[in-house]
Short mmCIF file of C-alpha atoms in Angstrom, two decimals:
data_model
loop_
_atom_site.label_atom_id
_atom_site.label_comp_id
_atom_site.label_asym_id
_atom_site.label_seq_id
_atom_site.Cartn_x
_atom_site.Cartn_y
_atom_site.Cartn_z
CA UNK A 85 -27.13 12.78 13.22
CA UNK A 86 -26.87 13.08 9.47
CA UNK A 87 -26.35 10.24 7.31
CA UNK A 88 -23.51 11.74 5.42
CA UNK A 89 -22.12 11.78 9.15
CA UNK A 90 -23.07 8.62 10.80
CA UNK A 91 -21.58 7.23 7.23
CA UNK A 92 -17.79 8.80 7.70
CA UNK A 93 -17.98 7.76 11.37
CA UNK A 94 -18.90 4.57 10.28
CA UNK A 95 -16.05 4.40 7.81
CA UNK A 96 -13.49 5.88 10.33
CA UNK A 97 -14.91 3.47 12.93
CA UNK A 98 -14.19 0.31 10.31
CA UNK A 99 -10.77 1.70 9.49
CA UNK A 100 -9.63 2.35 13.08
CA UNK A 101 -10.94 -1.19 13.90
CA UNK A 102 -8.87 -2.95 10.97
CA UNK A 103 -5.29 -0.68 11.46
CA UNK A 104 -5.56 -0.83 15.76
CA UNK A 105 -3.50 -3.94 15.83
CA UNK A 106 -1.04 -2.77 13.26
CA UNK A 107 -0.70 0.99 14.42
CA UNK A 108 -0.06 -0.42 18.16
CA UNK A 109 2.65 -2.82 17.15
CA UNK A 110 4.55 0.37 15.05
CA UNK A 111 3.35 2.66 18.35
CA UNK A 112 4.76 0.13 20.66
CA UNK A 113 7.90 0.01 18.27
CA UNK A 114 8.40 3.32 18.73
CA UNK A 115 8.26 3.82 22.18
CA UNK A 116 8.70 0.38 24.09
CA UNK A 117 5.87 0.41 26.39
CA UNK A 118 2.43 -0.79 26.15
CA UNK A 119 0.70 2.36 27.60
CA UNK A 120 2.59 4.81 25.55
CA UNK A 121 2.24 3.37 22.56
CA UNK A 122 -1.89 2.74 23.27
CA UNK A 123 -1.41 7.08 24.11
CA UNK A 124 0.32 7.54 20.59
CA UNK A 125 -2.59 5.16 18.85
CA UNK A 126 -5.28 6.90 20.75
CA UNK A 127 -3.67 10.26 19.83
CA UNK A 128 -2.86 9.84 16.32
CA UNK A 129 -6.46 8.90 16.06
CA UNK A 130 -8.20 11.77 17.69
CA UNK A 131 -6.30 13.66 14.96
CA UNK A 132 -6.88 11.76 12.32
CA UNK A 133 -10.91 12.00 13.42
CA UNK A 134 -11.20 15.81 13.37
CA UNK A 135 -10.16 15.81 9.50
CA UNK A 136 -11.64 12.18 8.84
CA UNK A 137 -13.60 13.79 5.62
CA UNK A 138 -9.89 14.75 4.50
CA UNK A 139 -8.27 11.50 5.11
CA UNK A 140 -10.86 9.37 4.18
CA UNK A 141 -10.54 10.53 0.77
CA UNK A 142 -7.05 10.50 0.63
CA UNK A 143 -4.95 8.22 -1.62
CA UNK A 144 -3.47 5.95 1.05
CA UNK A 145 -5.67 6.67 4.11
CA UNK A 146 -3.20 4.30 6.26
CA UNK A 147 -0.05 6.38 5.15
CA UNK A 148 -1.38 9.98 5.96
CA UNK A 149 -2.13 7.75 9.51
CA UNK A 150 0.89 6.74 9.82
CA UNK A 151 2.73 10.64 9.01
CA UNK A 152 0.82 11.55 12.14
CA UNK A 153 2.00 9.17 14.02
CA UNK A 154 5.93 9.88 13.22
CA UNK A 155 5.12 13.32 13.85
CA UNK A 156 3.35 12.98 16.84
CA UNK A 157 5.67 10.17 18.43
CA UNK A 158 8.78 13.08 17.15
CA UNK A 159 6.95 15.92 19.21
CA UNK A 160 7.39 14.24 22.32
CA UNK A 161 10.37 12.72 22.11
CA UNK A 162 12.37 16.56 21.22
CA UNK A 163 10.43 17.14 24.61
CA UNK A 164 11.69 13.72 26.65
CA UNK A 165 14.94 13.68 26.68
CA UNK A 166 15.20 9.49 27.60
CA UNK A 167 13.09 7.12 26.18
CA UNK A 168 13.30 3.56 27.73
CA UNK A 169 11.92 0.42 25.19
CA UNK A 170 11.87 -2.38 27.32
CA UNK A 171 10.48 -1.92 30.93
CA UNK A 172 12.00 -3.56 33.40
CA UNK A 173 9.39 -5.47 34.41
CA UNK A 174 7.23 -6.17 31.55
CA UNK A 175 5.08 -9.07 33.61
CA UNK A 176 1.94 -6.67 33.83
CA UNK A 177 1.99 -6.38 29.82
CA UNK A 178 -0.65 -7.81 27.47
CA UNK A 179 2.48 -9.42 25.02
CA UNK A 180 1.54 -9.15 20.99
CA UNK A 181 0.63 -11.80 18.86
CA UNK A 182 3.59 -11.64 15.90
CA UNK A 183 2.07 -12.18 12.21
CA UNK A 184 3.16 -14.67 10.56
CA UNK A 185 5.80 -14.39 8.27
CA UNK A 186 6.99 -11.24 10.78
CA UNK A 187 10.84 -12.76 11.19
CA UNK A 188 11.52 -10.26 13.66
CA UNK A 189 8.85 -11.63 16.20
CA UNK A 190 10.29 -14.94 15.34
CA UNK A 191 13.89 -14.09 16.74
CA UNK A 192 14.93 -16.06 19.82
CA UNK A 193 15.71 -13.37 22.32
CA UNK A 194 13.30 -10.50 21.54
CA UNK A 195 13.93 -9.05 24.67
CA UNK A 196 17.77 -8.33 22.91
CA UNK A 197 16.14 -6.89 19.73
CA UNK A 198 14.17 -4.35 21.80
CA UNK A 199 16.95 -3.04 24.02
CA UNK A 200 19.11 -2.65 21.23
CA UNK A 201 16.33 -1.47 19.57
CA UNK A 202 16.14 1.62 22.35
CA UNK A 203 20.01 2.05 21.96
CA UNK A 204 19.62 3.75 18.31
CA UNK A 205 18.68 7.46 17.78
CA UNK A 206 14.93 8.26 17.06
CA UNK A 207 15.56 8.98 13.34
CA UNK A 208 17.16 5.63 12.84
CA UNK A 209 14.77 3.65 15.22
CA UNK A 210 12.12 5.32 13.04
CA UNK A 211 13.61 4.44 9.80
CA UNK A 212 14.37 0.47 11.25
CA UNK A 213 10.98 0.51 12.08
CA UNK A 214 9.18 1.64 9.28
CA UNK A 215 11.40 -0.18 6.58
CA UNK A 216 11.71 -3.43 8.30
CA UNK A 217 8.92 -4.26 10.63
CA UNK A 218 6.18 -2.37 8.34
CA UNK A 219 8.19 -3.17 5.36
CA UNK A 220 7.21 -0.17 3.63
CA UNK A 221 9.47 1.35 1.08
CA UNK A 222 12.15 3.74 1.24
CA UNK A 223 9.82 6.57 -0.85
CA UNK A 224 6.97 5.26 1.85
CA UNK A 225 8.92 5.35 4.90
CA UNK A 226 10.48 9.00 3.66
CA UNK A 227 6.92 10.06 3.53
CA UNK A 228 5.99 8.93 6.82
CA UNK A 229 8.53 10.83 8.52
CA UNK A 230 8.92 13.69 6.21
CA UNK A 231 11.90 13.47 4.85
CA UNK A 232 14.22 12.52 1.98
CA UNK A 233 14.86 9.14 0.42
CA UNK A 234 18.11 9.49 1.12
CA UNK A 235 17.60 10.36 4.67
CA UNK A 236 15.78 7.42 5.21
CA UNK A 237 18.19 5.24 3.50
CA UNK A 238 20.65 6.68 5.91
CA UNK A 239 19.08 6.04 8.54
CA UNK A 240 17.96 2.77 7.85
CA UNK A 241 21.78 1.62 7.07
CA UNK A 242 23.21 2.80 10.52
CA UNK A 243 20.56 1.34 12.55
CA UNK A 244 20.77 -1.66 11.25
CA UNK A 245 24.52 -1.54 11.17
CA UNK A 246 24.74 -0.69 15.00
CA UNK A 247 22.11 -3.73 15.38
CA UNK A 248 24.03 -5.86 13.53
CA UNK A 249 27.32 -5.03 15.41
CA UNK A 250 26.14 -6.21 18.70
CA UNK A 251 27.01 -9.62 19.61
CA UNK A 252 24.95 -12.32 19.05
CA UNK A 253 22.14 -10.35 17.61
CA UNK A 254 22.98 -10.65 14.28
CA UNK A 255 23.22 -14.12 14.63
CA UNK A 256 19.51 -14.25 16.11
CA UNK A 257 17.66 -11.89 13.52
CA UNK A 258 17.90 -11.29 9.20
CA UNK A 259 17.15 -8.12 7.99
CA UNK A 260 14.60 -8.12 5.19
CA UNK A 261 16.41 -11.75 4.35
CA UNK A 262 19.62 -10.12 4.19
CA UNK A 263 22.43 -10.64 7.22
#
């Protein structure tokens, strides 16, 4: 193997290492089970591999990562017509370990968050997701999943809106410090 190889696999190997835990709590996020959301990691990855020499020298290496992801995790759902986010028995699953400071993982009854979570439309599960649990910005988030701003502020507003509107949640969760 060349060195100019071994080297990018060596850099894509470091960088999948130090996003894994971060692109399977967005993955998991986005589709509410453990073993889709290790198929969208593994997935988005094998992509990301082919054109490492591309990405690698990208800008923001995570956020081109993360586009493929969105679009990936978008392809399959306009081919699933039901996604379900919280299994009903989730006693098999390996259970993440929140970051600190992540005041979603810190709410009560996360079981509530998630299946209200699954209640929204992709677009605006998307848009929760990216804006609130990755805390990435509005021009960020509208890169991610290839769209406007304004989409994404959309988006954003009436997810949050339905998840504030059921009872009990609001008074278990913040948004972004914010109720």
């Amino acid at each position: 193997m060349g060195d100019g190889k071994k080297a990018r696999n060596e850099e894509f190997q470091g960088f999948m290492i130090g996003r894994w835990p971060r692109l399977m709590r967005t993955a998991f996020l986005l589709t509410g089970e453990q073993h889709a959301a290790e198929d969208l990691v593994q997935s988005t990855l094998e992509r990301v591999y082919v054109s490492w020499r591309k990405v690698g020298a990208a800008d923001d290496p995570e956020a081109y990562v993360r586009r493929v992801m969105i679009n990936l995790h978008a392809r399959k759902h306009r081919r699933k017509l039901k996604e379900f986010l919280a299994p009903k028995d989730d006693s098999g699953l390996v259970h993440e370990v929140p970051d600190t400071g992540d005041r979603i993982a810190q709410a009560d009854d996360r079981g509530a968050l998630l299946e209200a979570l699954a209640e929204l439309p992709v677009r605006q599960r998307e848009a929760v997701v990216l804006r609130y649990w990755e805390d990435l910005t509005e021009t960020q988030a509208a890169e991610a999943m290839g769209c406007s701003v304004g989409t994404v502020k959309s988006n954003a507003a009436k997810g949050i809106a339905k998840l504030r509107a059921i009872p009990g949640l609001a008074e278990t969760v913040t948004y972004g410090g914010r109720k």
